[in-house]
Short mmCIF file of C-alpha atoms in Angstrom, two decimals:
data_model
loop_
_atom_site.label_atom_id
_atom_site.label_comp_id
_atom_site.label_asym_id
_atom_site.label_seq_id
_atom_site.Cartn_x
_atom_site.Cartn_y
_atom_site.Cartn_z
CA MET A 1 -11.02 -94.13 21.37
CA ASN A 2 -8.39 -96.81 21.95
CA ASP A 3 -4.95 -95.21 21.73
CA ASN A 4 -3.38 -98.61 21.08
CA PHE A 5 -5.50 -99.76 18.16
CA ILE A 6 -2.41 -100.61 16.09
CA GLN A 7 -0.79 -103.89 17.11
CA VAL A 8 2.43 -105.16 15.54
CA ASN A 9 3.98 -108.62 15.58
CA THR A 10 7.57 -107.42 15.77
CA GLU A 11 8.95 -110.85 14.85
CA ALA A 12 6.94 -110.94 11.61
CA CYS A 13 7.31 -107.24 10.75
CA LYS A 14 10.11 -106.53 8.25
CA ARG A 15 9.68 -102.74 8.46
CA CYS A 16 9.12 -102.64 4.69
CA GLY A 17 7.02 -99.50 5.10
CA GLN A 18 4.09 -100.50 2.91
CA CYS A 19 1.57 -99.94 5.69
CA VAL A 20 2.97 -96.47 6.42
CA ASN A 21 3.10 -95.44 2.77
CA ILE A 22 -0.46 -96.53 2.08
CA CYS A 23 -1.89 -94.88 5.21
CA ARG A 24 -3.47 -91.44 4.89
CA GLY A 25 -1.56 -90.00 7.85
CA THR A 26 -1.98 -92.10 10.99
CA LEU A 27 1.16 -94.24 10.81
CA VAL A 28 4.90 -93.57 10.84
CA MET A 29 7.71 -96.10 10.91
CA GLY A 30 9.27 -96.60 14.32
CA ASN A 31 12.26 -98.64 15.45
CA SER A 32 10.18 -101.79 15.92
CA GLY A 33 7.60 -101.25 13.22
CA PRO A 34 4.71 -98.91 12.42
CA GLU A 35 3.52 -96.55 15.14
CA ILE A 36 0.64 -94.10 15.53
CA ALA A 37 1.72 -90.52 14.78
CA GLU A 38 -1.75 -88.97 14.89
CA ASP A 39 -5.17 -90.59 15.06
CA LEU A 40 -6.55 -89.80 11.61
CA CYS A 41 -7.75 -93.37 11.10
CA ILE A 42 -10.89 -93.81 8.97
CA GLU A 43 -10.88 -97.59 9.50
CA CYS A 44 -10.32 -98.35 5.81
CA GLY A 45 -8.21 -101.42 6.61
CA HIS A 46 -5.51 -100.60 4.06
CA CYS A 47 -2.64 -100.93 6.52
CA VAL A 48 -3.68 -104.45 7.51
CA ALA A 49 -4.61 -105.59 4.01
CA VAL A 50 -1.33 -104.53 2.38
CA CYS A 51 1.05 -106.20 4.86
CA PRO A 52 2.74 -109.13 3.06
CA ASN A 53 3.55 -110.86 6.35
CA GLY A 54 0.32 -110.44 8.28
CA ALA A 55 2.31 -108.63 10.94
CA LEU A 56 -0.08 -105.73 11.52
CA ASN A 57 -3.44 -105.65 13.24
CA ASN A 58 -5.77 -102.68 13.54
CA THR A 59 -8.39 -103.42 16.19
CA ARG A 60 -10.83 -101.07 14.44
CA THR A 61 -10.61 -103.20 11.28
CA PRO A 62 -9.19 -106.49 12.56
CA LEU A 63 -6.91 -108.83 10.67
CA LYS A 64 -9.14 -111.78 11.62
CA ASN A 65 -12.01 -110.25 9.61
CA GLN A 66 -9.98 -109.84 6.44
CA VAL A 67 -9.84 -112.49 3.71
CA LEU A 68 -6.74 -113.47 1.76
CA ILE A 69 -7.11 -112.66 -1.94
CA GLN A 70 -7.17 -115.77 -4.13
CA ARG A 71 -5.24 -114.68 -7.19
CA ASP A 72 -6.72 -117.46 -9.31
CA LEU A 73 -10.18 -115.89 -8.85
CA LEU A 74 -9.12 -112.54 -10.31
CA ILE A 75 -10.33 -111.87 -13.86
CA ASN A 76 -8.32 -110.48 -16.76
CA SER A 77 -9.03 -107.16 -18.46
CA GLU A 78 -10.92 -108.68 -21.41
CA ILE A 79 -13.32 -110.62 -19.19
CA ALA A 80 -13.73 -107.58 -16.94
CA ALA A 81 -14.58 -105.33 -19.90
CA THR A 82 -17.21 -107.77 -21.19
CA PHE A 83 -18.63 -108.16 -17.69
CA LEU A 84 -18.94 -104.40 -17.18
CA ARG A 85 -20.34 -103.70 -20.64
CA GLY A 86 -22.85 -106.51 -20.24
CA ARG A 87 -24.78 -104.72 -17.50
CA ARG A 88 -28.22 -103.74 -18.76
CA SER A 89 -31.23 -102.09 -17.13
CA ILE A 90 -33.95 -104.72 -16.87
CA ARG A 91 -37.49 -103.45 -17.41
CA SER A 92 -39.27 -106.76 -17.99
CA PHE A 93 -39.33 -108.98 -14.92
CA SER A 94 -40.66 -112.46 -14.35
CA SER A 95 -43.43 -112.78 -11.76
CA LYS A 96 -41.24 -115.23 -9.86
CA ALA A 97 -40.43 -114.02 -6.36
CA VAL A 98 -36.79 -113.41 -5.52
CA GLU A 99 -35.53 -115.53 -2.65
CA ARG A 100 -34.58 -113.39 0.32
CA GLU A 101 -31.28 -115.24 0.63
CA LEU A 102 -30.33 -113.88 -2.80
CA ILE A 103 -31.30 -110.36 -1.76
CA LYS A 104 -29.10 -110.76 1.31
CA LYS A 105 -26.22 -111.83 -0.95
CA LEU A 106 -26.72 -108.74 -3.12
CA LEU A 107 -26.76 -106.39 -0.16
CA ASP A 108 -23.82 -108.09 1.50
CA ILE A 109 -21.76 -107.23 -1.59
CA ALA A 110 -23.20 -103.70 -1.62
CA ARG A 111 -21.68 -102.94 1.78
CA PHE A 112 -18.20 -103.37 0.29
CA ALA A 113 -18.70 -100.58 -2.26
CA PRO A 114 -16.46 -97.53 -1.85
CA THR A 115 -17.81 -94.67 0.25
CA ALA A 116 -16.49 -91.16 0.88
CA CYS A 117 -13.82 -91.32 3.61
CA ASN A 118 -15.09 -94.82 4.42
CA SER A 119 -18.26 -93.22 5.82
CA GLN A 120 -20.47 -96.20 4.85
CA GLY A 121 -23.76 -95.54 6.70
CA ILE A 122 -26.22 -96.90 4.11
CA SER A 123 -29.13 -99.05 5.31
CA TYR A 124 -31.62 -100.95 3.18
CA HIS A 125 -35.38 -101.40 3.34
CA VAL A 126 -36.58 -104.28 1.16
CA ILE A 127 -40.14 -104.58 -0.11
CA ASP A 128 -41.11 -107.87 -1.73
CA ASN A 129 -44.85 -107.85 -1.05
CA LYS A 130 -46.65 -107.61 -4.39
CA GLU A 131 -49.70 -105.76 -3.10
CA PHE A 132 -47.56 -103.27 -1.21
CA LEU A 133 -45.50 -102.62 -4.34
CA HIS A 134 -48.73 -101.85 -6.21
CA ARG A 135 -49.66 -99.33 -3.52
CA ILE A 136 -46.29 -97.64 -3.92
CA SER A 137 -46.79 -97.39 -7.68
CA SER A 138 -50.22 -95.84 -7.19
CA VAL A 139 -48.84 -93.18 -4.86
CA ILE A 140 -45.99 -92.40 -7.26
CA ALA A 141 -48.44 -92.05 -10.15
CA ASP A 142 -50.42 -89.44 -8.19
CA TRP A 143 -47.27 -87.48 -7.39
CA THR A 144 -45.94 -87.70 -10.95
CA GLU A 145 -49.08 -86.23 -12.48
CA GLU A 146 -48.85 -83.21 -10.18
CA ALA A 147 -45.08 -82.94 -10.67
CA ILE A 148 -45.55 -82.78 -14.44
CA LYS A 149 -48.19 -80.06 -14.18
CA SER A 150 -46.56 -77.74 -11.70
CA GLY A 151 -43.74 -79.51 -9.89
CA PRO A 152 -40.14 -80.61 -10.36
CA LEU A 153 -40.86 -82.62 -13.52
CA LYS A 154 -42.51 -79.75 -15.39
CA ASN A 155 -39.30 -78.73 -17.16
CA SER A 156 -37.66 -82.14 -17.20
CA PRO A 157 -36.09 -83.12 -20.57
CA TRP A 158 -37.92 -86.45 -20.17
CA VAL A 159 -41.31 -84.96 -19.38
CA HIS A 160 -42.97 -86.47 -22.48
CA ASN A 161 -41.58 -89.92 -21.74
CA THR A 162 -42.70 -89.61 -18.14
CA ALA A 163 -46.19 -88.52 -19.14
CA ASN A 164 -46.38 -91.53 -21.45
CA THR A 165 -45.30 -93.81 -18.60
CA ILE A 166 -48.15 -92.54 -16.42
CA SER A 167 -50.64 -92.75 -19.28
CA GLN A 168 -49.72 -96.39 -19.82
CA TYR A 169 -49.96 -97.04 -16.10
CA ARG A 170 -53.48 -95.59 -15.97
CA ASN A 171 -54.76 -97.24 -19.16
CA SER A 172 -52.93 -100.51 -19.76
CA GLY A 173 -53.21 -102.21 -16.40
CA LYS A 174 -49.45 -102.72 -16.37
CA ASP A 175 -47.18 -101.36 -13.69
CA THR A 176 -45.00 -99.14 -15.86
CA ILE A 177 -43.68 -97.37 -12.76
CA LEU A 178 -42.11 -100.23 -10.80
CA ARG A 179 -42.11 -102.46 -13.89
CA ASP A 180 -43.95 -105.28 -12.09
CA ALA A 181 -40.67 -106.06 -10.35
CA PRO A 182 -41.12 -108.49 -7.46
CA CYS A 183 -38.70 -106.57 -5.24
CA LEU A 184 -37.78 -102.96 -4.49
CA ILE A 185 -34.65 -102.18 -2.50
CA ILE A 186 -34.76 -98.78 -0.82
CA ALA A 187 -31.53 -97.23 0.45
CA THR A 188 -31.53 -94.81 3.37
CA ALA A 189 -28.97 -92.63 5.13
CA LYS A 190 -28.94 -90.33 8.13
CA THR A 191 -31.20 -87.35 7.47
CA GLU A 192 -28.42 -84.82 8.04
CA GLN A 193 -26.13 -86.68 5.60
CA PHE A 194 -28.40 -86.79 2.55
CA SER A 195 -25.84 -85.59 -0.02
CA LEU A 196 -23.15 -87.93 1.24
CA GLY A 197 -25.65 -90.77 1.53
CA ARG A 198 -26.89 -90.18 -2.00
CA ASP A 199 -23.37 -90.54 -3.40
CA ASN A 200 -22.67 -93.62 -1.29
CA THR A 201 -25.95 -95.15 -2.45
CA HIS A 202 -24.90 -94.72 -6.07
CA PHE A 203 -21.73 -96.65 -5.32
CA SER A 204 -23.48 -99.44 -3.42
CA PHE A 205 -26.29 -99.85 -5.95
CA SER A 206 -23.73 -100.00 -8.75
CA TYR A 207 -22.21 -103.00 -6.97
CA VAL A 208 -25.67 -104.57 -6.69
CA GLN A 209 -26.34 -104.04 -10.39
CA LEU A 210 -23.04 -105.61 -11.40
CA TYR A 211 -23.38 -108.57 -9.04
CA ALA A 212 -27.04 -109.33 -9.75
CA PRO A 213 -26.52 -111.13 -13.12
CA THR A 214 -24.14 -113.61 -11.47
CA LEU A 215 -27.14 -114.73 -9.39
CA GLY A 216 -29.45 -114.86 -12.39
CA LEU A 217 -31.08 -111.56 -11.43
CA GLY A 218 -31.64 -108.25 -13.18
CA SER A 219 -32.02 -104.73 -11.85
CA CYS A 220 -33.16 -101.24 -12.79
CA TRP A 221 -32.88 -97.88 -11.07
CA SER A 222 -36.35 -96.71 -10.07
CA GLY A 223 -36.17 -93.11 -11.22
CA LEU A 224 -39.75 -92.07 -10.49
CA PHE A 225 -39.56 -93.61 -7.03
CA GLU A 226 -36.41 -91.63 -6.31
CA TYR A 227 -37.88 -88.39 -7.65
CA CYS A 228 -40.98 -88.85 -5.53
CA ALA A 229 -39.06 -89.79 -2.38
CA THR A 230 -36.49 -87.00 -2.63
CA ASP A 231 -39.33 -84.52 -3.18
CA LYS A 232 -40.46 -85.64 0.29
CA TYR A 233 -43.93 -86.58 -0.94
CA GLN A 234 -45.70 -87.27 2.34
CA PRO A 235 -48.13 -89.98 1.13
CA LEU A 236 -45.14 -92.06 0.01
CA LEU A 237 -43.12 -91.42 3.16
CA SER A 238 -46.11 -92.26 5.36
CA LEU A 239 -46.69 -95.47 3.45
CA LEU A 240 -43.08 -96.60 3.85
CA GLU A 241 -42.78 -95.60 7.52
CA ILE A 242 -39.11 -94.66 7.17
CA PRO A 243 -37.78 -93.46 10.57
CA GLN A 244 -37.56 -89.68 10.92
CA ASN A 245 -33.81 -89.81 11.43
CA ARG A 246 -33.37 -91.56 8.05
CA VAL A 247 -33.82 -90.21 4.53
CA ILE A 248 -34.39 -92.16 1.31
CA THR A 249 -31.36 -91.97 -0.97
CA GLY A 250 -32.25 -94.43 -3.72
CA GLY A 251 -34.46 -97.19 -5.05
CA LEU A 252 -33.52 -100.24 -7.11
CA LEU A 253 -35.83 -102.78 -8.74
CA ILE A 254 -34.75 -106.43 -8.56
CA GLY A 255 -36.13 -109.56 -10.21
CA TYR A 256 -35.61 -112.38 -12.66
CA PRO A 257 -35.34 -111.00 -16.21
CA VAL A 258 -37.76 -112.20 -18.88
CA TYR A 259 -35.33 -111.48 -21.71
CA HIS A 260 -31.59 -112.03 -22.02
CA PHE A 261 -29.39 -109.80 -24.16
CA GLN A 262 -27.25 -111.29 -26.91
CA ARG A 263 -24.98 -108.34 -27.73
CA LEU A 264 -22.98 -105.57 -26.09
CA VAL A 265 -24.55 -102.20 -26.87
CA ASP A 266 -22.45 -99.31 -28.20
CA ARG A 267 -22.31 -95.85 -26.62
CA GLU A 268 -21.27 -92.38 -27.72
CA PRO A 269 -17.56 -92.03 -28.60
CA LEU A 270 -15.17 -91.43 -25.73
CA GLN A 271 -14.65 -87.75 -24.95
CA VAL A 272 -11.44 -86.98 -23.11
CA THR A 273 -8.97 -84.10 -22.82
CA TRP A 274 -5.37 -84.20 -21.63
CA GLN A 275 -3.22 -81.56 -20.00
#
């Protein structure tokens, strides 16, 4: 590790202390500006981002890679609330293929999602081949039927809905498993960090879901895919050829929505306690 990863422009530094106060324990204020007290740095970039004078650089999260916030692009609370409430799970996708450049935009936003202790570590495996997606659905259908009979779905509160999904898949000719989505994004993490990776995937996929509508796209969590993958169903893992040092932590369907919602849906009343 570089012991001198904090660099200070002493002429620009006003010793206001914001960088020290926002740091989780690495920095203290010295005579000429912030100094390293103990290397507890998680490379979050807070110290650099908060400095009003651009006087601080952290070589592990460099100033040159940070972007000044344009205040005129920030949204107010009313717009934000409508934006957040407007997210819907899309289960009817157009057959139109999703341009890979748009998928790259989605995933580039996903990497900025919060992660535990700035651990990050999520990688993505994108499948946009229609025939391959059909093969995945077929494998998941086989697993689901067994899982309902004697596996992890046997006592699921949604077992009847799941059984109906598989029945429709077998009898209707429609892909009720992957919803005929033209794209499946699979998230992976280090095998030994499954629990952490699973949480981080939830954060990153939430960013994808919120950003997708701004690109004209819709998304839906692929629950049966995730059940099958986390059950380590070998036919699925063999088909996907995920490296042995990686583990699947999530799956998200992406595509152009057929239908567009006109209203914000209500939910159960807020439940909160205070102490």
